[in-house]
Short mmCIF file of N, CA and C in Angstrom, two decimals:
data_model
loop_
_atom_site.label_atom_id
_atom_site.label_comp_id
_atom_site.label_asym_id
_atom_site.label_seq_id
_atom_site.Cartn_x
_atom_site.Cartn_y
_atom_site.Cartn_z
N UNK A 1 97.12 111.27 88.56
CA UNK A 1 97.02 109.83 88.66
C UNK A 1 96.66 109.27 87.30
N UNK A 2 97.32 108.23 86.89
CA UNK A 2 97.01 107.62 85.59
C UNK A 2 95.71 106.85 85.68
N UNK A 3 95.13 106.59 84.53
CA UNK A 3 93.89 105.85 84.49
C UNK A 3 94.04 104.43 85.00
N UNK A 4 95.26 103.87 84.91
CA UNK A 4 95.47 102.50 85.34
C UNK A 4 95.25 102.34 86.83
N UNK A 5 95.48 103.40 87.62
CA UNK A 5 95.31 103.31 89.06
C UNK A 5 93.93 103.72 89.52
N UNK A 6 93.08 104.09 88.64
CA UNK A 6 91.75 104.58 88.97
C UNK A 6 90.73 103.46 88.78
N UNK A 7 89.71 103.45 89.61
CA UNK A 7 88.63 102.50 89.45
C UNK A 7 87.82 102.85 88.21
N UNK A 8 87.49 101.88 87.42
CA UNK A 8 86.69 102.12 86.22
C UNK A 8 85.30 102.62 86.61
N UNK A 9 84.77 103.49 85.78
CA UNK A 9 83.41 103.96 85.99
C UNK A 9 82.50 103.31 84.97
N UNK A 10 81.23 103.41 85.23
CA UNK A 10 80.24 102.87 84.31
C UNK A 10 79.85 103.95 83.31
N UNK A 11 80.82 104.51 82.63
CA UNK A 11 80.54 105.56 81.65
C UNK A 11 79.60 105.02 80.59
N UNK A 12 78.64 105.82 80.22
CA UNK A 12 77.69 105.45 79.18
C UNK A 12 78.21 105.91 77.83
N UNK A 13 77.99 105.10 76.80
CA UNK A 13 78.30 105.50 75.43
C UNK A 13 76.97 105.96 74.82
N UNK A 14 76.98 107.17 74.28
CA UNK A 14 75.76 107.73 73.71
C UNK A 14 76.11 108.58 72.49
N UNK A 15 75.11 108.90 71.65
CA UNK A 15 75.38 109.82 70.53
C UNK A 15 75.82 111.18 71.06
N UNK A 16 76.76 111.79 70.37
CA UNK A 16 77.22 113.13 70.74
C UNK A 16 76.13 114.14 70.43
N UNK A 17 76.11 115.21 71.21
CA UNK A 17 75.13 116.29 71.06
C UNK A 17 75.87 117.60 70.87
N UNK A 18 75.22 118.60 70.28
CA UNK A 18 75.88 119.90 70.10
C UNK A 18 76.46 120.48 71.40
N UNK A 19 75.79 120.27 72.52
CA UNK A 19 76.30 120.78 73.80
C UNK A 19 77.61 120.11 74.23
N UNK A 20 77.97 118.99 73.61
CA UNK A 20 79.22 118.29 73.93
C UNK A 20 80.44 118.91 73.27
N UNK A 21 80.25 119.77 72.28
CA UNK A 21 81.36 120.28 71.48
C UNK A 21 82.47 120.92 72.32
N UNK A 22 82.20 121.76 73.32
CA UNK A 22 83.31 122.31 74.12
C UNK A 22 84.15 121.22 74.80
N UNK A 23 83.51 120.18 75.31
CA UNK A 23 84.25 119.08 75.94
C UNK A 23 85.04 118.30 74.89
N UNK A 24 84.46 118.08 73.72
CA UNK A 24 85.17 117.38 72.65
C UNK A 24 86.41 118.16 72.23
N UNK A 25 86.26 119.47 72.13
CA UNK A 25 87.40 120.31 71.75
C UNK A 25 88.50 120.25 72.80
N UNK A 26 88.14 120.27 74.07
CA UNK A 26 89.15 120.19 75.13
C UNK A 26 89.89 118.85 75.08
N UNK A 27 89.17 117.77 74.84
CA UNK A 27 89.80 116.45 74.73
C UNK A 27 90.69 116.40 73.50
N UNK A 28 90.21 116.92 72.40
CA UNK A 28 90.99 116.96 71.15
C UNK A 28 92.31 117.70 71.36
N UNK A 29 92.23 118.88 71.97
CA UNK A 29 93.43 119.70 72.18
C UNK A 29 94.40 119.05 73.15
N UNK A 30 93.89 118.33 74.14
CA UNK A 30 94.76 117.66 75.11
C UNK A 30 95.37 116.37 74.54
N UNK A 31 94.73 115.81 73.54
CA UNK A 31 95.14 114.50 73.02
C UNK A 31 96.09 114.56 71.83
N UNK A 32 95.98 115.59 71.01
CA UNK A 32 96.73 115.62 69.76
C UNK A 32 97.57 116.88 69.64
N UNK A 33 98.89 116.74 69.51
CA UNK A 33 99.74 117.92 69.37
C UNK A 33 99.62 118.58 68.00
N UNK A 34 99.28 117.81 66.98
CA UNK A 34 99.11 118.34 65.62
C UNK A 34 97.87 117.70 65.00
N UNK A 35 97.51 118.17 63.83
CA UNK A 35 96.40 117.59 63.07
C UNK A 35 95.11 117.53 63.89
N UNK A 36 94.83 118.58 64.63
CA UNK A 36 93.64 118.61 65.48
C UNK A 36 92.40 119.05 64.71
N UNK A 37 91.27 118.56 65.15
CA UNK A 37 89.99 119.08 64.69
C UNK A 37 89.71 120.36 65.47
N UNK A 38 89.17 121.36 64.79
CA UNK A 38 88.83 122.60 65.48
C UNK A 38 87.34 122.59 65.86
N UNK A 39 86.92 123.65 66.54
CA UNK A 39 85.53 123.73 67.01
C UNK A 39 84.53 123.56 65.85
N UNK A 40 84.81 124.21 64.74
CA UNK A 40 83.90 124.13 63.59
C UNK A 40 83.78 122.69 63.08
N UNK A 41 84.90 122.00 62.95
CA UNK A 41 84.88 120.61 62.47
C UNK A 41 84.14 119.70 63.44
N UNK A 42 84.34 119.90 64.73
CA UNK A 42 83.65 119.08 65.71
C UNK A 42 82.15 119.37 65.72
N UNK A 43 81.79 120.63 65.59
CA UNK A 43 80.37 121.00 65.53
C UNK A 43 79.72 120.33 64.30
N UNK A 44 80.44 120.37 63.17
CA UNK A 44 79.94 119.71 61.95
C UNK A 44 79.78 118.20 62.18
N UNK A 45 80.78 117.59 62.80
CA UNK A 45 80.75 116.14 63.03
C UNK A 45 79.53 115.72 63.86
N UNK A 46 79.23 116.51 64.87
CA UNK A 46 78.11 116.18 65.75
C UNK A 46 76.76 116.30 65.03
N UNK A 47 76.69 117.18 64.05
CA UNK A 47 75.43 117.43 63.35
C UNK A 47 75.29 116.68 62.02
N UNK A 48 76.37 116.18 61.47
CA UNK A 48 76.36 115.60 60.14
C UNK A 48 75.66 114.24 60.10
N UNK A 49 74.81 114.02 59.09
CA UNK A 49 74.19 112.70 58.96
C UNK A 49 75.17 111.63 58.44
N UNK A 50 76.33 112.04 57.95
CA UNK A 50 77.30 111.06 57.44
C UNK A 50 78.44 110.80 58.42
N UNK A 51 78.36 111.39 59.61
CA UNK A 51 79.35 111.12 60.65
C UNK A 51 78.62 110.61 61.88
N UNK A 52 79.02 109.44 62.34
CA UNK A 52 78.44 108.85 63.53
C UNK A 52 79.34 109.25 64.70
N UNK A 53 78.88 110.16 65.52
CA UNK A 53 79.67 110.68 66.64
C UNK A 53 79.12 110.10 67.94
N UNK A 54 80.00 109.49 68.71
CA UNK A 54 79.62 108.90 69.99
C UNK A 54 80.54 109.44 71.07
N UNK A 55 80.01 109.56 72.29
CA UNK A 55 80.82 109.99 73.43
C UNK A 55 80.70 108.97 74.55
N UNK A 56 81.74 108.90 75.36
CA UNK A 56 81.70 108.19 76.63
C UNK A 56 81.50 109.27 77.68
N UNK A 57 80.45 109.14 78.48
CA UNK A 57 80.13 110.17 79.46
C UNK A 57 79.80 109.53 80.80
N UNK A 58 80.26 110.18 81.85
CA UNK A 58 79.92 109.81 83.22
C UNK A 58 79.07 110.96 83.74
N UNK A 59 77.77 110.79 83.71
CA UNK A 59 76.87 111.90 84.02
C UNK A 59 77.01 112.97 82.95
N UNK A 60 77.30 114.19 83.38
CA UNK A 60 77.48 115.31 82.45
C UNK A 60 78.91 115.43 81.95
N UNK A 61 79.82 114.64 82.47
CA UNK A 61 81.24 114.76 82.10
C UNK A 61 81.56 113.87 80.90
N UNK A 62 81.98 114.50 79.81
CA UNK A 62 82.40 113.77 78.61
C UNK A 62 83.84 113.33 78.82
N UNK A 63 84.08 112.02 78.70
CA UNK A 63 85.40 111.44 78.97
C UNK A 63 86.15 111.05 77.71
N UNK A 64 85.45 110.96 76.59
CA UNK A 64 86.08 110.58 75.34
C UNK A 64 85.06 110.60 74.22
N UNK A 65 85.56 110.44 73.00
CA UNK A 65 84.66 110.44 71.84
C UNK A 65 85.26 109.63 70.71
N UNK A 66 84.40 109.28 69.77
CA UNK A 66 84.82 108.61 68.54
C UNK A 66 83.96 109.14 67.40
N UNK A 67 84.58 109.29 66.23
CA UNK A 67 83.88 109.75 65.02
C UNK A 67 84.07 108.71 63.92
N UNK A 68 82.98 108.35 63.27
CA UNK A 68 83.00 107.39 62.18
C UNK A 68 82.29 108.02 60.99
N UNK A 69 82.99 108.07 59.86
CA UNK A 69 82.39 108.63 58.65
C UNK A 69 81.85 107.50 57.79
N UNK A 70 80.63 107.70 57.30
CA UNK A 70 80.02 106.74 56.38
C UNK A 70 79.70 107.49 55.09
N UNK A 71 79.84 106.79 53.98
CA UNK A 71 79.53 107.38 52.68
C UNK A 71 78.48 106.54 51.98
N UNK A 72 77.59 107.22 51.32
CA UNK A 72 76.54 106.53 50.58
C UNK A 72 77.17 105.66 49.49
N UNK A 73 76.67 104.45 49.34
CA UNK A 73 77.13 103.58 48.28
C UNK A 73 78.42 102.83 48.58
N UNK A 74 78.91 102.92 49.80
CA UNK A 74 80.16 102.24 50.16
C UNK A 74 79.90 101.29 51.33
N UNK A 75 80.58 100.15 51.31
CA UNK A 75 80.48 99.23 52.45
C UNK A 75 81.53 99.54 53.51
N UNK A 76 82.31 100.59 53.28
CA UNK A 76 83.43 100.95 54.14
C UNK A 76 83.09 102.15 55.02
N UNK A 77 83.37 102.03 56.31
CA UNK A 77 83.27 103.15 57.24
C UNK A 77 84.69 103.55 57.62
N UNK A 78 84.89 104.83 57.93
CA UNK A 78 86.20 105.33 58.35
C UNK A 78 86.12 105.80 59.78
N UNK A 79 86.92 105.21 60.65
CA UNK A 79 87.05 105.70 62.01
C UNK A 79 88.02 106.88 61.91
N UNK A 80 87.51 108.10 61.97
CA UNK A 80 88.34 109.27 61.68
C UNK A 80 89.00 109.86 62.91
N UNK A 81 88.43 109.62 64.09
CA UNK A 81 89.07 110.14 65.30
C UNK A 81 88.52 109.42 66.52
N UNK A 82 89.40 109.14 67.45
CA UNK A 82 89.01 108.63 68.76
C UNK A 82 89.98 109.23 69.77
N UNK A 83 89.43 109.70 70.87
CA UNK A 83 90.27 110.31 71.90
C UNK A 83 89.60 110.15 73.26
N UNK A 84 90.45 109.98 74.26
CA UNK A 84 90.00 109.86 75.65
C UNK A 84 90.72 110.93 76.45
N UNK A 85 90.00 111.56 77.36
CA UNK A 85 90.61 112.59 78.21
C UNK A 85 91.86 112.02 78.87
N UNK A 86 92.95 112.78 78.90
CA UNK A 86 94.22 112.25 79.42
C UNK A 86 94.12 111.61 80.80
N UNK A 87 93.35 112.15 81.69
CA UNK A 87 93.22 111.57 83.03
C UNK A 87 92.44 110.28 83.07
N UNK A 88 91.82 109.91 81.96
CA UNK A 88 91.00 108.70 81.91
C UNK A 88 91.57 107.63 81.00
N UNK A 89 92.71 107.89 80.40
CA UNK A 89 93.34 106.87 79.55
C UNK A 89 93.75 105.70 80.43
N UNK A 90 93.58 104.51 79.90
CA UNK A 90 93.90 103.30 80.65
C UNK A 90 92.71 102.71 81.38
N UNK A 91 91.55 103.37 81.29
CA UNK A 91 90.33 102.88 81.94
C UNK A 91 89.52 101.94 81.05
N UNK A 92 89.97 101.68 79.83
CA UNK A 92 89.21 100.85 78.91
C UNK A 92 88.21 101.61 78.06
N UNK A 93 88.18 102.94 78.22
CA UNK A 93 87.22 103.74 77.45
C UNK A 93 87.55 103.75 75.96
N UNK A 94 88.83 103.76 75.61
CA UNK A 94 89.21 103.74 74.20
C UNK A 94 88.65 102.51 73.51
N UNK A 95 88.80 101.36 74.13
CA UNK A 95 88.28 100.12 73.55
C UNK A 95 86.76 100.16 73.45
N UNK A 96 86.11 100.68 74.47
CA UNK A 96 84.65 100.77 74.43
C UNK A 96 84.19 101.71 73.31
N UNK A 97 84.93 102.79 73.09
CA UNK A 97 84.59 103.71 72.01
C UNK A 97 84.82 103.08 70.64
N UNK A 98 85.91 102.33 70.49
CA UNK A 98 86.15 101.63 69.23
C UNK A 98 85.04 100.60 68.99
N UNK A 99 84.66 99.87 70.03
CA UNK A 99 83.55 98.92 69.89
C UNK A 99 82.26 99.63 69.47
N UNK A 100 82.01 100.81 70.06
CA UNK A 100 80.82 101.59 69.71
C UNK A 100 80.88 102.05 68.25
N UNK A 101 82.08 102.41 67.80
CA UNK A 101 82.25 102.83 66.40
C UNK A 101 81.92 101.67 65.46
N UNK A 102 82.41 100.50 65.78
CA UNK A 102 82.13 99.33 64.95
C UNK A 102 80.64 99.01 64.93
N UNK A 103 80.03 99.06 66.10
CA UNK A 103 78.59 98.79 66.19
C UNK A 103 77.80 99.79 65.35
N UNK A 104 78.15 101.07 65.45
CA UNK A 104 77.46 102.11 64.66
C UNK A 104 77.65 101.88 63.17
N UNK A 105 78.86 101.50 62.77
CA UNK A 105 79.13 101.24 61.35
C UNK A 105 78.31 100.05 60.86
N UNK A 106 78.26 99.00 61.66
CA UNK A 106 77.48 97.82 61.27
C UNK A 106 75.99 98.14 61.21
N UNK A 107 75.50 98.94 62.17
CA UNK A 107 74.09 99.33 62.15
C UNK A 107 73.77 100.15 60.90
N UNK A 108 74.77 100.87 60.38
CA UNK A 108 74.60 101.66 59.16
C UNK A 108 74.80 100.82 57.90
N UNK A 109 74.98 99.51 58.07
CA UNK A 109 75.09 98.61 56.94
C UNK A 109 76.49 98.45 56.37
N UNK A 110 77.50 98.93 57.08
CA UNK A 110 78.88 98.81 56.59
C UNK A 110 79.46 97.47 57.03
N UNK A 111 80.34 96.92 56.20
CA UNK A 111 80.93 95.61 56.49
C UNK A 111 82.42 95.69 56.82
N UNK A 112 83.00 96.88 56.63
CA UNK A 112 84.42 97.08 56.95
C UNK A 112 84.59 98.45 57.59
N UNK A 113 85.64 98.55 58.38
CA UNK A 113 85.98 99.84 58.97
C UNK A 113 87.49 100.02 58.85
N UNK A 114 87.89 101.23 58.54
CA UNK A 114 89.30 101.52 58.27
C UNK A 114 89.70 102.77 59.06
N UNK A 115 90.99 102.87 59.35
CA UNK A 115 91.50 104.04 60.08
C UNK A 115 92.97 104.23 59.79
N UNK A 116 93.46 105.41 60.10
CA UNK A 116 94.89 105.69 60.10
C UNK A 116 95.29 106.11 61.50
N UNK A 117 96.49 105.72 61.90
CA UNK A 117 97.02 106.06 63.21
C UNK A 117 98.50 106.37 63.06
N UNK A 118 98.98 107.29 63.88
CA UNK A 118 100.41 107.63 63.84
C UNK A 118 101.24 106.37 64.09
N UNK A 119 102.25 106.18 63.29
CA UNK A 119 103.13 105.02 63.44
C UNK A 119 103.78 104.99 64.82
N UNK A 120 103.98 106.17 65.42
CA UNK A 120 104.64 106.22 66.73
C UNK A 120 103.65 106.17 67.91
N UNK A 121 102.37 105.97 67.64
CA UNK A 121 101.37 105.88 68.70
C UNK A 121 101.16 104.40 69.06
N UNK A 122 102.10 103.88 69.82
CA UNK A 122 102.10 102.45 70.12
C UNK A 122 100.86 102.01 70.89
N UNK A 123 100.42 102.82 71.84
CA UNK A 123 99.24 102.45 72.63
C UNK A 123 98.01 102.29 71.74
N UNK A 124 97.81 103.22 70.82
CA UNK A 124 96.65 103.12 69.92
C UNK A 124 96.79 101.93 68.98
N UNK A 125 97.99 101.73 68.45
CA UNK A 125 98.19 100.59 67.54
C UNK A 125 97.86 99.28 68.25
N UNK A 126 98.31 99.14 69.50
CA UNK A 126 98.03 97.92 70.26
C UNK A 126 96.53 97.76 70.50
N UNK A 127 95.86 98.85 70.80
CA UNK A 127 94.41 98.80 71.01
C UNK A 127 93.72 98.26 69.76
N UNK A 128 94.07 98.81 68.59
CA UNK A 128 93.43 98.37 67.34
C UNK A 128 93.77 96.92 67.03
N UNK A 129 95.01 96.53 67.24
CA UNK A 129 95.41 95.15 66.96
C UNK A 129 94.68 94.17 67.88
N UNK A 130 94.55 94.52 69.16
CA UNK A 130 93.80 93.66 70.09
C UNK A 130 92.32 93.57 69.70
N UNK A 131 91.82 94.61 69.06
CA UNK A 131 90.41 94.63 68.63
C UNK A 131 90.20 93.92 67.30
N UNK A 132 91.27 93.37 66.72
CA UNK A 132 91.13 92.60 65.49
C UNK A 132 91.42 93.33 64.20
N UNK A 133 91.97 94.54 64.30
CA UNK A 133 92.35 95.28 63.09
C UNK A 133 93.68 94.74 62.58
N UNK A 134 93.84 94.79 61.26
CA UNK A 134 95.13 94.39 60.70
C UNK A 134 95.69 95.53 59.86
N UNK A 135 96.99 95.67 59.93
CA UNK A 135 97.64 96.75 59.18
C UNK A 135 97.65 96.38 57.71
N UNK A 136 97.21 97.34 56.87
CA UNK A 136 97.17 97.07 55.43
C UNK A 136 98.08 98.00 54.65
N UNK A 137 98.60 99.06 55.28
CA UNK A 137 99.47 99.99 54.56
C UNK A 137 100.24 100.86 55.55
N UNK A 138 101.38 101.34 55.07
CA UNK A 138 102.14 102.37 55.78
C UNK A 138 102.16 103.58 54.85
N UNK A 139 101.82 104.73 55.39
CA UNK A 139 101.74 105.95 54.58
C UNK A 139 102.78 106.94 55.09
N UNK A 140 103.88 107.11 54.36
CA UNK A 140 104.92 108.04 54.83
C UNK A 140 104.42 109.49 54.78
N UNK A 141 104.98 110.30 55.66
CA UNK A 141 104.74 111.76 55.64
C UNK A 141 103.24 112.09 55.63
N UNK A 142 102.48 111.42 56.44
CA UNK A 142 101.02 111.57 56.45
C UNK A 142 100.55 112.77 57.28
N UNK A 143 101.20 112.97 58.42
CA UNK A 143 100.77 114.02 59.34
C UNK A 143 101.51 115.32 59.10
N UNK A 144 100.95 116.42 59.64
CA UNK A 144 101.53 117.75 59.46
C UNK A 144 103.01 117.82 59.81
N UNK A 145 103.40 117.07 60.84
CA UNK A 145 104.80 117.10 61.29
C UNK A 145 105.69 116.10 60.55
N UNK A 146 105.17 115.46 59.52
CA UNK A 146 105.94 114.52 58.72
C UNK A 146 105.90 113.08 59.20
N UNK A 147 105.19 112.82 60.29
CA UNK A 147 105.12 111.45 60.82
C UNK A 147 104.35 110.55 59.85
N UNK A 148 104.73 109.29 59.85
CA UNK A 148 104.05 108.28 59.03
C UNK A 148 102.77 107.82 59.73
N UNK A 149 101.87 107.27 58.94
CA UNK A 149 100.65 106.66 59.47
C UNK A 149 100.63 105.19 59.10
N UNK A 150 100.01 104.40 59.95
CA UNK A 150 99.71 103.02 59.62
C UNK A 150 98.21 102.95 59.37
N UNK A 151 97.83 102.35 58.25
CA UNK A 151 96.42 102.16 57.93
C UNK A 151 96.01 100.77 58.40
N UNK A 152 94.91 100.73 59.12
CA UNK A 152 94.35 99.48 59.63
C UNK A 152 92.95 99.28 59.07
N UNK A 153 92.55 98.02 58.99
CA UNK A 153 91.20 97.70 58.55
C UNK A 153 90.69 96.49 59.31
N UNK A 154 89.40 96.50 59.53
CA UNK A 154 88.73 95.34 60.14
C UNK A 154 87.51 95.02 59.29
N UNK A 155 87.36 93.75 58.97
CA UNK A 155 86.23 93.26 58.18
C UNK A 155 85.29 92.53 59.12
N UNK A 156 84.06 92.99 59.19
CA UNK A 156 83.07 92.29 59.99
C UNK A 156 81.88 91.85 59.14
N UNK A 157 82.15 91.58 57.86
CA UNK A 157 81.08 91.20 56.93
C UNK A 157 80.39 89.90 57.35
N UNK A 158 81.10 88.99 57.97
CA UNK A 158 80.51 87.73 58.38
C UNK A 158 79.72 87.81 59.68
N UNK A 159 79.75 88.98 60.32
CA UNK A 159 79.09 89.11 61.62
C UNK A 159 77.64 89.55 61.53
N UNK A 160 77.23 90.09 60.40
CA UNK A 160 75.86 90.59 60.28
C UNK A 160 75.66 91.87 61.08
N UNK A 161 74.45 92.35 61.07
CA UNK A 161 74.14 93.57 61.82
C UNK A 161 73.93 93.24 63.29
N UNK A 162 74.33 94.18 64.17
CA UNK A 162 74.12 93.93 65.60
C UNK A 162 72.64 93.90 65.94
N UNK A 163 72.32 93.17 66.99
CA UNK A 163 70.92 93.09 67.43
C UNK A 163 70.67 93.98 68.61
#
């Protein structure tokens, strides 16, 4: 059953924990045919002070995740990965995770957030555009399989830090 036919749950967004890594890996492998993060990269992301890792969870079940990289001395955050379990796509979790990424970036003092997405991933592109991102570049031959990427950016400098 697609997520569109399922009743939305009150999944909580919380910081990722080391115990979440197996679920993150399963979502990663189910979501991306190429350019996947492996167990080691996900374990690093969950523990790194420069990566803000958040999960959407319904009780003990991890339904999706988002990773945001921050660098010292930069006002720019990078949304490096977002994925929702295939059976839960269409439930609004992707948007909630993107919102959580933005909130985390703003709390870390960043005023802009940037990302790359496959040019052929129409659902993700629409999600970002509805969230206020604008395309700033097309990058040919970006992915392992030769697919192009679209670079998006959102500026929230006028919004201040979240309360």
